[in-house]
Structure formats: C-alpha cells, structure tokens
Short mmCIF file of C-alpha atoms in Angstrom, two decimals:
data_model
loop_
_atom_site.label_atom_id
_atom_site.label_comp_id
_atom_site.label_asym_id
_atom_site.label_seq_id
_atom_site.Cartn_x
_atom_site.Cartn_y
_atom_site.Cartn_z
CA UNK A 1 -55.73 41.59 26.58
CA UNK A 2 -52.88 43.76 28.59
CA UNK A 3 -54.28 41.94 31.60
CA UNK A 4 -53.17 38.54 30.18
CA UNK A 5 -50.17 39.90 28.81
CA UNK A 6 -47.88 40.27 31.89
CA UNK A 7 -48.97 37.15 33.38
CA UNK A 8 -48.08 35.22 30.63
CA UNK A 9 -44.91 37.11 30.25
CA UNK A 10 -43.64 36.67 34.44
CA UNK A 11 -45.06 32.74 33.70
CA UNK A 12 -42.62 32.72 30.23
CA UNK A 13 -40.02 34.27 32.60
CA UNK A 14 -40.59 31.26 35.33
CA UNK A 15 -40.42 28.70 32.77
CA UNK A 16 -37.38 29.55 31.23
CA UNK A 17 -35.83 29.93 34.67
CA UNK A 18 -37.13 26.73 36.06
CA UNK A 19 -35.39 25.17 32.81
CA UNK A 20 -31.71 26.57 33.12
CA UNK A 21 -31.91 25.27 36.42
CA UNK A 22 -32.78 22.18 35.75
CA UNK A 23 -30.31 22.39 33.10
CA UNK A 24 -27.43 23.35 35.12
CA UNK A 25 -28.41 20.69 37.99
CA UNK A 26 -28.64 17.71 35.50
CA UNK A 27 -25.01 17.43 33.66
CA UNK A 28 -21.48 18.22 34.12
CA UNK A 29 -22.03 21.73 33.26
CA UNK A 30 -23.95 22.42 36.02
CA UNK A 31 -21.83 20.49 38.50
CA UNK A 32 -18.64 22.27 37.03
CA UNK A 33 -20.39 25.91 37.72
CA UNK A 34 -21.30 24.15 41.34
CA UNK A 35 -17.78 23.24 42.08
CA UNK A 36 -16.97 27.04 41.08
CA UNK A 37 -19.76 28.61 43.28
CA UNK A 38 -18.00 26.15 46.04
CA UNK A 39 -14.66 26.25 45.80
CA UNK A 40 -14.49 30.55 45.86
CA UNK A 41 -17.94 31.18 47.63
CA UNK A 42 -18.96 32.93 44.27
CA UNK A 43 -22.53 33.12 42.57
CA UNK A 44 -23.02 32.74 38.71
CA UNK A 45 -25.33 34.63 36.67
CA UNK A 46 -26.32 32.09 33.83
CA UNK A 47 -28.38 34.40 31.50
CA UNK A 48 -25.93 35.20 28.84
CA UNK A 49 -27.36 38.83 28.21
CA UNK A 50 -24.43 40.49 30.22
CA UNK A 51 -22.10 38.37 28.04
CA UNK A 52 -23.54 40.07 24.52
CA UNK A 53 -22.14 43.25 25.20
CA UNK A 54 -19.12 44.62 23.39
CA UNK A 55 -16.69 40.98 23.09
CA UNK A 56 -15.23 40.46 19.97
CA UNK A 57 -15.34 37.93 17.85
CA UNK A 58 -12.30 35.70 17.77
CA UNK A 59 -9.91 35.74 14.86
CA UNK A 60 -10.03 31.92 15.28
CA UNK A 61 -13.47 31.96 13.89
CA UNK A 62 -12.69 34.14 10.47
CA UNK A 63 -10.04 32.02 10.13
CA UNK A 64 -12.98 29.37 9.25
CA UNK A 65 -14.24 28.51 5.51
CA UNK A 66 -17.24 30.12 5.25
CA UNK A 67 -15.86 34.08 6.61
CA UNK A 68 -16.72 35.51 9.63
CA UNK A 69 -20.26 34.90 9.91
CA UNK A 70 -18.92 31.15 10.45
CA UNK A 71 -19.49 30.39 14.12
CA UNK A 72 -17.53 27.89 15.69
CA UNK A 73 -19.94 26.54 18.15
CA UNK A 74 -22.84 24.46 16.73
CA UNK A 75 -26.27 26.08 16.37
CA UNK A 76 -27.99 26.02 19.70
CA UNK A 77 -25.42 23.85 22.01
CA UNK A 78 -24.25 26.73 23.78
CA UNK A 79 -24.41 27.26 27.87
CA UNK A 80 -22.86 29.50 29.70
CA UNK A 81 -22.42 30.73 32.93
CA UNK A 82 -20.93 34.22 33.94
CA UNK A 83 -19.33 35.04 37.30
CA UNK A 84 -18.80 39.27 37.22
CA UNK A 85 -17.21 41.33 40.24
CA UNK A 86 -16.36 39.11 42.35
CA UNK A 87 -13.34 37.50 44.09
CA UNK A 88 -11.33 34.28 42.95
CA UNK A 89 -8.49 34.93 44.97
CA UNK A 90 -5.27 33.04 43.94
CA UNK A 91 -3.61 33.35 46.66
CA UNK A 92 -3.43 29.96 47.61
CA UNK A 93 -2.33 28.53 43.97
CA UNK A 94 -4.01 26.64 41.78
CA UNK A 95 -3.89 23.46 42.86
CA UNK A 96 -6.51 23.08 44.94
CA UNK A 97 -9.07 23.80 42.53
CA UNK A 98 -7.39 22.37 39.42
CA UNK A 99 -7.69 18.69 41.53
CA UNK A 100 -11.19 19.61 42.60
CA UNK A 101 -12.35 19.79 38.52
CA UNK A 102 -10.44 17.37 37.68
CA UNK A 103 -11.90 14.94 40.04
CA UNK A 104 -15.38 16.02 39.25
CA UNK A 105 -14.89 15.34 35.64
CA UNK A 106 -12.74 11.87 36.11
CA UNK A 107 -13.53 9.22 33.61
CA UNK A 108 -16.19 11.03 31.49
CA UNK A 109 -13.80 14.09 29.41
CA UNK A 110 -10.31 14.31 28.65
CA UNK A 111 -8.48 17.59 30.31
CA UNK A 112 -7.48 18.67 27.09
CA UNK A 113 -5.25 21.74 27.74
CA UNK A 114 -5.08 23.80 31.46
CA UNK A 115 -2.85 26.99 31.26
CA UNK A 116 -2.79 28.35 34.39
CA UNK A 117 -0.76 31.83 35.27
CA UNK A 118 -0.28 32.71 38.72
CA UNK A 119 1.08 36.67 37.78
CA UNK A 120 -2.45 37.10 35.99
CA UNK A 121 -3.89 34.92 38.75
CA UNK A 122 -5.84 33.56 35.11
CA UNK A 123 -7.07 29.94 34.68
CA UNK A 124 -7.76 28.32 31.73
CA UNK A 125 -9.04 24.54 31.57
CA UNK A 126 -9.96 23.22 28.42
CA UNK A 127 -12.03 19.94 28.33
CA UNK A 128 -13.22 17.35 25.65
CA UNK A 129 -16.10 14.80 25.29
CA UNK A 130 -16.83 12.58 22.55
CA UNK A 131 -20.52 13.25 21.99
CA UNK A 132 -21.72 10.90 18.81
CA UNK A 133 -20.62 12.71 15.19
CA UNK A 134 -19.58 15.61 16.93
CA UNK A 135 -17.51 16.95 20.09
CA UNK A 136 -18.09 18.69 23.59
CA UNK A 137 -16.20 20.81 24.90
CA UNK A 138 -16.21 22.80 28.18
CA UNK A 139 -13.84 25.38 29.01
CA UNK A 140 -13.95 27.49 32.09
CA UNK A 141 -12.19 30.32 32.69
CA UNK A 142 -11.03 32.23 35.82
CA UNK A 143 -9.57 35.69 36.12
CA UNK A 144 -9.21 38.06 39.34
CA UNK A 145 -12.73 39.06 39.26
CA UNK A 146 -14.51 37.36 36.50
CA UNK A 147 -15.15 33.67 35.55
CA UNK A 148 -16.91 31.79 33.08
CA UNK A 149 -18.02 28.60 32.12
CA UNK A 150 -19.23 27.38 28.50
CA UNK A 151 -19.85 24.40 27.25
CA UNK A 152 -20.25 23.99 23.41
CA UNK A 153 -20.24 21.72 20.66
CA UNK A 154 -18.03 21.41 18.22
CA UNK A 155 -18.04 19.76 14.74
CA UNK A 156 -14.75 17.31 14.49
CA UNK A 157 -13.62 19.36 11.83
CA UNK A 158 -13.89 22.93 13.60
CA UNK A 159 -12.11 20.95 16.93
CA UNK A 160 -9.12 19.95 14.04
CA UNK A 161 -8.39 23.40 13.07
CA UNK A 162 -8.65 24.65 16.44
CA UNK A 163 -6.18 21.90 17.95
CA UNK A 164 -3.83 23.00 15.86
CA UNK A 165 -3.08 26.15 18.39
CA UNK A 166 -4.42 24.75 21.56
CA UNK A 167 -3.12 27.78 23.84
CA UNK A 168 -5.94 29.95 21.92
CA UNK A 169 -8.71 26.69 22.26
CA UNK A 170 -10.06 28.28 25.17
CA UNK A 171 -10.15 31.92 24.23
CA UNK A 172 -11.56 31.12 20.64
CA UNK A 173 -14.80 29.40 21.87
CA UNK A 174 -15.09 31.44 24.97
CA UNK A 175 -15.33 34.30 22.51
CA UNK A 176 -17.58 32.77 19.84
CA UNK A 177 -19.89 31.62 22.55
CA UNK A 178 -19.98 35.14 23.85
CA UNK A 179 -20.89 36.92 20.26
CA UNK A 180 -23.77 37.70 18.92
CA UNK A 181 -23.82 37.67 15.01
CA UNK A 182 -24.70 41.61 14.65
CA UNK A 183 -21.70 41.71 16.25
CA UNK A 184 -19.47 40.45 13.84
CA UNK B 1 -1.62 -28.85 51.52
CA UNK B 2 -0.97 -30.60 48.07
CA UNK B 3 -4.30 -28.16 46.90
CA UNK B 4 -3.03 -25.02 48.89
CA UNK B 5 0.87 -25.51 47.11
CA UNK B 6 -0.61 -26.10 43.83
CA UNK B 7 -3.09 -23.00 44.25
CA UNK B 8 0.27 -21.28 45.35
CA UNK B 9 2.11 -22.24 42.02
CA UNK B 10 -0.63 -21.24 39.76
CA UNK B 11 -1.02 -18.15 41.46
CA UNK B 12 2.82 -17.42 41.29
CA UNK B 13 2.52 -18.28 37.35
CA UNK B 14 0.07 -15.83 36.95
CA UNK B 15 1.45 -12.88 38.98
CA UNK B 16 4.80 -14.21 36.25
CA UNK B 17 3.27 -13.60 33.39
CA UNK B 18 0.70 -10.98 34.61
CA UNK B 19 4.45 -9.08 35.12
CA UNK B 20 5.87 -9.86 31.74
CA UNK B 21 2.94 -9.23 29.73
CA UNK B 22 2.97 -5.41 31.84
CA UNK B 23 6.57 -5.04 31.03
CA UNK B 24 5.82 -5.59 27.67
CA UNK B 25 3.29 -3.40 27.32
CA UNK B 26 5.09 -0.64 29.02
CA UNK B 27 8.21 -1.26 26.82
CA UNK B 28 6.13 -0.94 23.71
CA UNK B 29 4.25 2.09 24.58
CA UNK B 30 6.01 5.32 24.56
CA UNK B 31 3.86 7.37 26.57
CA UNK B 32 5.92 8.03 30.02
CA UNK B 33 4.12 9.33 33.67
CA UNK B 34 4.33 13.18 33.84
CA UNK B 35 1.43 13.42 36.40
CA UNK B 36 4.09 13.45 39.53
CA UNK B 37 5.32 16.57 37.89
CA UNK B 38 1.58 17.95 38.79
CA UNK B 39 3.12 18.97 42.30
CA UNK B 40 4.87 21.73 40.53
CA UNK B 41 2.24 24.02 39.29
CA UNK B 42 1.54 24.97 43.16
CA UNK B 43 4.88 26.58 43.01
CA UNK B 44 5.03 28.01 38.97
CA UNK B 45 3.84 31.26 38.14
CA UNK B 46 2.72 29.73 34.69
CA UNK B 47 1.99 26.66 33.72
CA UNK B 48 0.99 24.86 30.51
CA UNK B 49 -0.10 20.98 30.18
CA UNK B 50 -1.72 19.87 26.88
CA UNK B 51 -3.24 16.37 26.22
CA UNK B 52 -4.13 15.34 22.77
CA UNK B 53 -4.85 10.99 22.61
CA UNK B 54 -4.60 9.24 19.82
CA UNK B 55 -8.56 9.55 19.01
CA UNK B 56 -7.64 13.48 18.83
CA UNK B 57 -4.80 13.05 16.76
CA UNK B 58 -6.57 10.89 14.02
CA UNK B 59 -9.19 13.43 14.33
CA UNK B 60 -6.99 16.22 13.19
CA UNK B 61 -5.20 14.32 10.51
CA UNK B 62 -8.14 13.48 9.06
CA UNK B 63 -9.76 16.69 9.00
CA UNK B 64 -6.75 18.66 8.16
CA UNK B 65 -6.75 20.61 4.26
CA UNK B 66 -5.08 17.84 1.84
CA UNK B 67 -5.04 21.41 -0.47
CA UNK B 68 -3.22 23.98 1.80
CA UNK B 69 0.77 23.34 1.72
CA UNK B 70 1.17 24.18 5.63
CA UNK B 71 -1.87 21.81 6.41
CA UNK B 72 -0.32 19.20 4.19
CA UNK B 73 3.13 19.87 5.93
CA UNK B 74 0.93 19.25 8.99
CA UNK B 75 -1.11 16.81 8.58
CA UNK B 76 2.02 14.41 7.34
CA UNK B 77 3.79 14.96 10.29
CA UNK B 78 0.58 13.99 12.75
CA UNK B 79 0.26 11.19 10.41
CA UNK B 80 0.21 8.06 12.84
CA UNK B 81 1.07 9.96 16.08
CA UNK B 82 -0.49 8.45 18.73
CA UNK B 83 -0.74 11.51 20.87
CA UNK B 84 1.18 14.48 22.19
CA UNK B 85 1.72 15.01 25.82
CA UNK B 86 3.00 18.78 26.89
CA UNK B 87 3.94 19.76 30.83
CA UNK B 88 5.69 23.09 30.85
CA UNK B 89 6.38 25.51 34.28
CA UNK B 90 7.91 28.43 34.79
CA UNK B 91 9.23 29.89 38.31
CA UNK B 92 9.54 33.01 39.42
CA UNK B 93 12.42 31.87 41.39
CA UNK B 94 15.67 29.35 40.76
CA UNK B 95 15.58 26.29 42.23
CA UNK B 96 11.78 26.02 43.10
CA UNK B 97 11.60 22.63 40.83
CA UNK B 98 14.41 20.07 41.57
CA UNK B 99 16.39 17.33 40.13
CA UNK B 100 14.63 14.89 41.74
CA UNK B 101 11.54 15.87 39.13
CA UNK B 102 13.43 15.46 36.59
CA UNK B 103 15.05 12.47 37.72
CA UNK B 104 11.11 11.38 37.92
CA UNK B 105 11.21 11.36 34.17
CA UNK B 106 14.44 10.41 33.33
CA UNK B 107 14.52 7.56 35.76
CA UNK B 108 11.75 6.22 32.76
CA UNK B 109 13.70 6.55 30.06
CA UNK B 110 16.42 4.29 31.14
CA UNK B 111 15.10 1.88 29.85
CA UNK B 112 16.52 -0.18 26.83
CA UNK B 113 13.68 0.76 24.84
CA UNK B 114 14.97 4.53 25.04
CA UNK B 115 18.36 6.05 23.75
CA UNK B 116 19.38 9.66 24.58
CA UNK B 117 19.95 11.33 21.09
CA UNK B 118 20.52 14.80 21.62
CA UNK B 119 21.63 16.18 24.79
CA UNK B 120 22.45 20.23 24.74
CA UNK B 121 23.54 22.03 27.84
CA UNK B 122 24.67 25.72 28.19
CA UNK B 123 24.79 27.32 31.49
CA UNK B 124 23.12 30.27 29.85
CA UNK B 125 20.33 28.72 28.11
CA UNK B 126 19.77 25.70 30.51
CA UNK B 127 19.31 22.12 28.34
CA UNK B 128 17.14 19.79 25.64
CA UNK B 129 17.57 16.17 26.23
CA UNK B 130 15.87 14.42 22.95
CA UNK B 131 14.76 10.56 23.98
CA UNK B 132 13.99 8.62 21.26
CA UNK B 133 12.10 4.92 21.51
CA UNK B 134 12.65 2.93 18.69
CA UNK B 135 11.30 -0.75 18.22
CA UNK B 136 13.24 -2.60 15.22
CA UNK B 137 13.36 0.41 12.16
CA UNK B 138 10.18 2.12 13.77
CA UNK B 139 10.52 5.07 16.06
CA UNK B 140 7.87 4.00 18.78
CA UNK B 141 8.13 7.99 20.33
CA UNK B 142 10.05 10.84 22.01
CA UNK B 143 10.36 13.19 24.78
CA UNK B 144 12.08 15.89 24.97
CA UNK B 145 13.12 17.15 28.38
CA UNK B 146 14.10 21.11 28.67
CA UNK B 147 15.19 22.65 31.52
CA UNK B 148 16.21 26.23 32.14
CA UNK B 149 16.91 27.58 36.13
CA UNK B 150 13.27 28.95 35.77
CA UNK B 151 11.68 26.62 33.57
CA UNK B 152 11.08 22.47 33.02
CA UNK B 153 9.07 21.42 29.99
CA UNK B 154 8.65 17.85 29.10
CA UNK B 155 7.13 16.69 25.42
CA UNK B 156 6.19 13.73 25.01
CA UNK B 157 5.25 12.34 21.53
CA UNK B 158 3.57 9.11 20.95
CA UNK B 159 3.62 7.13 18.20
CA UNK B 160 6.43 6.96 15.01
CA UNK B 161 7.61 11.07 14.32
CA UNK B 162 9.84 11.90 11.72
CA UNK B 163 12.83 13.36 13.39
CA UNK B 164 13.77 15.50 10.56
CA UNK B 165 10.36 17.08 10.64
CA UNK B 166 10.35 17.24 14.06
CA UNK B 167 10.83 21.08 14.93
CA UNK B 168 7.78 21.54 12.32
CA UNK B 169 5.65 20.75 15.74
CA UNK B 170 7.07 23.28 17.54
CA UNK B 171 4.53 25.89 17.53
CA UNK B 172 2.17 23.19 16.82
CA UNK B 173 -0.11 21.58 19.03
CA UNK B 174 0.80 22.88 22.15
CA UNK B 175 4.80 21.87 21.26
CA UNK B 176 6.58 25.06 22.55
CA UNK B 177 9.51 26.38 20.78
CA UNK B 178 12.18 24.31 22.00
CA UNK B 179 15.27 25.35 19.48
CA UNK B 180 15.10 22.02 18.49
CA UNK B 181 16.78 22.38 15.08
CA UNK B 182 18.81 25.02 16.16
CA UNK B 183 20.82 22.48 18.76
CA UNK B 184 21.32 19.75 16.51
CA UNK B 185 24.78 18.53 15.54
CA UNK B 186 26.12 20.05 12.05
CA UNK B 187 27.43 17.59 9.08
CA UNK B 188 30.64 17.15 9.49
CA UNK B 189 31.77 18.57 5.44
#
C-alpha cells in the first residue's frame, strides 16, 4: 500500500500543476501575470500557500452582513499569483507598464481604479468584468519587492458596497483572497 | 463626370450630417477627454484615476441599503448618474504639470453646453473651477477642475447631480475632498 501511496501522491502533485498552468496560460489572468514576469524579468509563485500566512483579514469584509466569517470573494473563484523578494524597480515610472496592462486588457475589462505612488514605488490597478449575474475583478498589485495578482469574483452586491470607497477596492479583496477562514 | 459630382455631393451630405449628428452627441454627453492628462503620471509621485460607467453606477444604486440613512443619503445622490470620472496627481515639484494640461480640459468646456459656476482661487490654496452642463432644466453633468502648485485633479460627473448634495460625494466614490462646500458663495442676508 505505502508503495502506491507516493506515486499517487507526486502524480496528484503533477496534475494539479499541469492544471494551474493551463489555467494561467488560457485567460487574462494568466496573460496579466505574463506581462508581469515580462515587463520586470520576475517569476511568480502561483500556489497560494505562502500567501496563508499571517495577513489579516480586511475590515472591508466585517463590514459585510453576515460578520466576519463573510468573505467577499465568491466560493472557489479565487487565483492568485505571488511574486516575493524580488525587484520591481520604479525607477523608470510607471508608465511604461501601466500602458503595457492596459493594452493587454483593451476592450474586454474596464480599468476601474489605478493608484499608483512613486515615493512607495506601490501600484495598484483595479479591473472589472461583467461575468453573467455576477462580477470579475482582477487587481494586481506591485510594491518594491513583492507583487501580486488575484482575480476574484464578486457578487454585484459585495462590488456596490465596495465601490463606495474605491481607494481600499484593491486592498480589501487582495486581503480576503489572501485569508484563510481560521484566520479570521 | 455627372456620376463622379453627384457621388461627390452625396458624399459631402453625409460627411454634413455625419458632423452634426457627432456634435450633437458630444454636446449632449457630459463626459469630457481626460486621457491626454495620462502623460502626467510619468512625472507625479502619486496618482489616482477612478472609472465608474454608468452600468457601475446603476449597479451601486441598486444594491445600496434603502434602510441605512447614509446609504439612503447615498444612494439618492448616485440616483441617475451616469458615471464618475476621477484623474488626480501630485508632484513632488512646482511646475512639473502645466497650463497647457489644463487648458486640455478647459479648452472642452467652452462650449455653450458648459457654464463656469464656481471659480475659487487663493494663491495659498491653489483653485476649484465647478463646470456645470445643463440641457433645458436638467443638469446634463460637472467637472470640477482643482489645481494646487503640486497637485491637478479633475472630476468629472456624468449624468443630472444635485448641486446642493454635491460635496456628499466627496469622500465617495473615489471624489476626493475638494472643499467644495466650503468655497461656495454665502447668502447675501
């Protein structure tokens, strides 16, 4: 029995692999973590174990009917994509790459909301999909030496209350995406 | 040559009317072009640009608590707004924007669809120029143009706002806090 277990288990491992790949390579998430890798010569780790460590939840989602168990993302529409450690210089502004997502994402979302500061050399860029009764939405985030990129979706009546203080958009899912419940 | 004239004519009609039905619909909607202001955020050490479309803003009114007073506040004011536009630097430096860029914007409003309503300058605390759009008794928009020597933000609201509710955005949907209230004219007693 052992000798069946850890082939299964490295085969399990393979699978799953061979799907977030796939994943990332078939829609605008993937091409949006491409055009990261690209632009700043950066690799992404896409398991989201690293991300379940210590990040609290955001006040955005308590503020939700329902208390803090509430999550803001919809059950099981979550990717992500972490960057940890390594450089995404700003040196050069923002431009550059801010035109380079945008272009990549033309026609098919709305930029919803970019705050970009050059003294934190932090991006945000917030942006929407209509996706049937509910809403996509895929934020990535850039800091000095971290990045990440989730893509979630949202109920229209979670997206209303969050509109409401767009600034925080980002931050909000970003955080609810990287929470486990025991967490909360 | 009788064909090639008459192809000429018909062709000149349509570019006519092609150009009047444009101007039309570019009198009638209120949303202005920010994106030449896009330039700036190579040179701003922050910068803030929010986009909510009309599908977004019915979204939110209809979603919004018809129970919670604030919400209610809220959602009366979004009521019918056809979107809110938000493009907001700030320098490091004076002078790294110019007046050309602003010129870009107010260059838009000149038109007789637009009246200035509020214009508020201070060397201190740099300016707010309120735009309003109005078509017959309906307010068709606004935008708001404040300028500091460090900072340009431009609102742009689409669709008929109350103006007396107006500073209830601030805050609100990417709106920053302009001191919108704070500038306007007193009743005279």
């Amino acid at each position: 029995m052992k000798r069946l277990l850890v082939p299964t288990l490295l085969l399990t491992l393979l699978w799953s692999a061979r799907d977030s790949v796939a994943e990332a390579k078939g829609d605008d998430f993937g091409a949006v973590v491409k055009v990261v890798e690209e632009f700043y010569g950066v690799k992404h780790k896409g398991i989201p174990f690293l991300a379940k460590a210590g990040i609290k939840a955001a006040t955005a989602a308590a503020h939700l009917a329902g208390g803090s168990k509430k999550r803001l993302a919809e059950a099981g529409s979550v990717k992500l994509a972490f960057f940890e450690d390594q450089e995404f210089s700003a040196k050069g502004g923002f431009s550059d790459f801010r035109a380079t997502l945008k272009a990549r994402l033309a026609g098919r979302w709305l930029p919803f909301i970019q705050v970009l500061s050059l003294n934190d050399e932090a991006q945000t860029y917030v942006f929407l999909r209509d996706a049937g009764p509910k809403y996509t939405v895929l934020v990535v985030t850039i800091e000095k030496h971290d990045a990440t990129v989730v893509q979630v979706n949202l109920a229209p009546q979670t997206l209303a209350m969050l509109m409401q203080n767009p600034n925080d958009i980002g931050k909000a899912i970003m955080d609810d995406a990287t929470t486990t419940d025991d967490q909360e | 040559m009788r064909t090639l004239f008459k192809t000429m004519k018909l062709a000149s009609l349509a570019l006519l009317l092609g150009l009047s039905v444009s101007v039309t619909a570019r009198a009638q909607n209120a949303r202005i072009e920010m994106g030449q202001l896009d330039h700036l955020g190579a040179k701003a050490s922050e910068t803030v640009d929010v986009n909510i479309d009309e599908r977004l803003m019915h979204l939110t009114a209809k979603f919004l608590s018809g129970k919670d007073p604030d919400e209610v506040k809220i959602k009366e004011l979004v009521n019918g707004l056809k979107g809110i536009y938000v493009k907001s630097f700030e320098f490091e430096r004076d002078g790294d924007y110019s007046q050309a860029d602003i010129e870009s914007i107010r260059l838009q409003l000149r038109s007789p669809a637009w009246s200035k309503i509020l214009n508020v300058s201070s060397k201190k605390e740099g300016s707010v120029e309120v735009y309003l759009m109005s078509n017959a008794a309906q307010v068709g928009g606004l935008v708001v143009v404040a300028t500091d020597l460090k900072e340009l933000t431009i609102v742009n609201i689409v669709g008929p706002v109350d103006l007396e509710k107006l500073s209830q955005l601030e805050g609100q949907f990417g709106v920053p806090e302009l001191g919108i209230e704070r500038t306007k004219p007193k009743p005279k007693n």
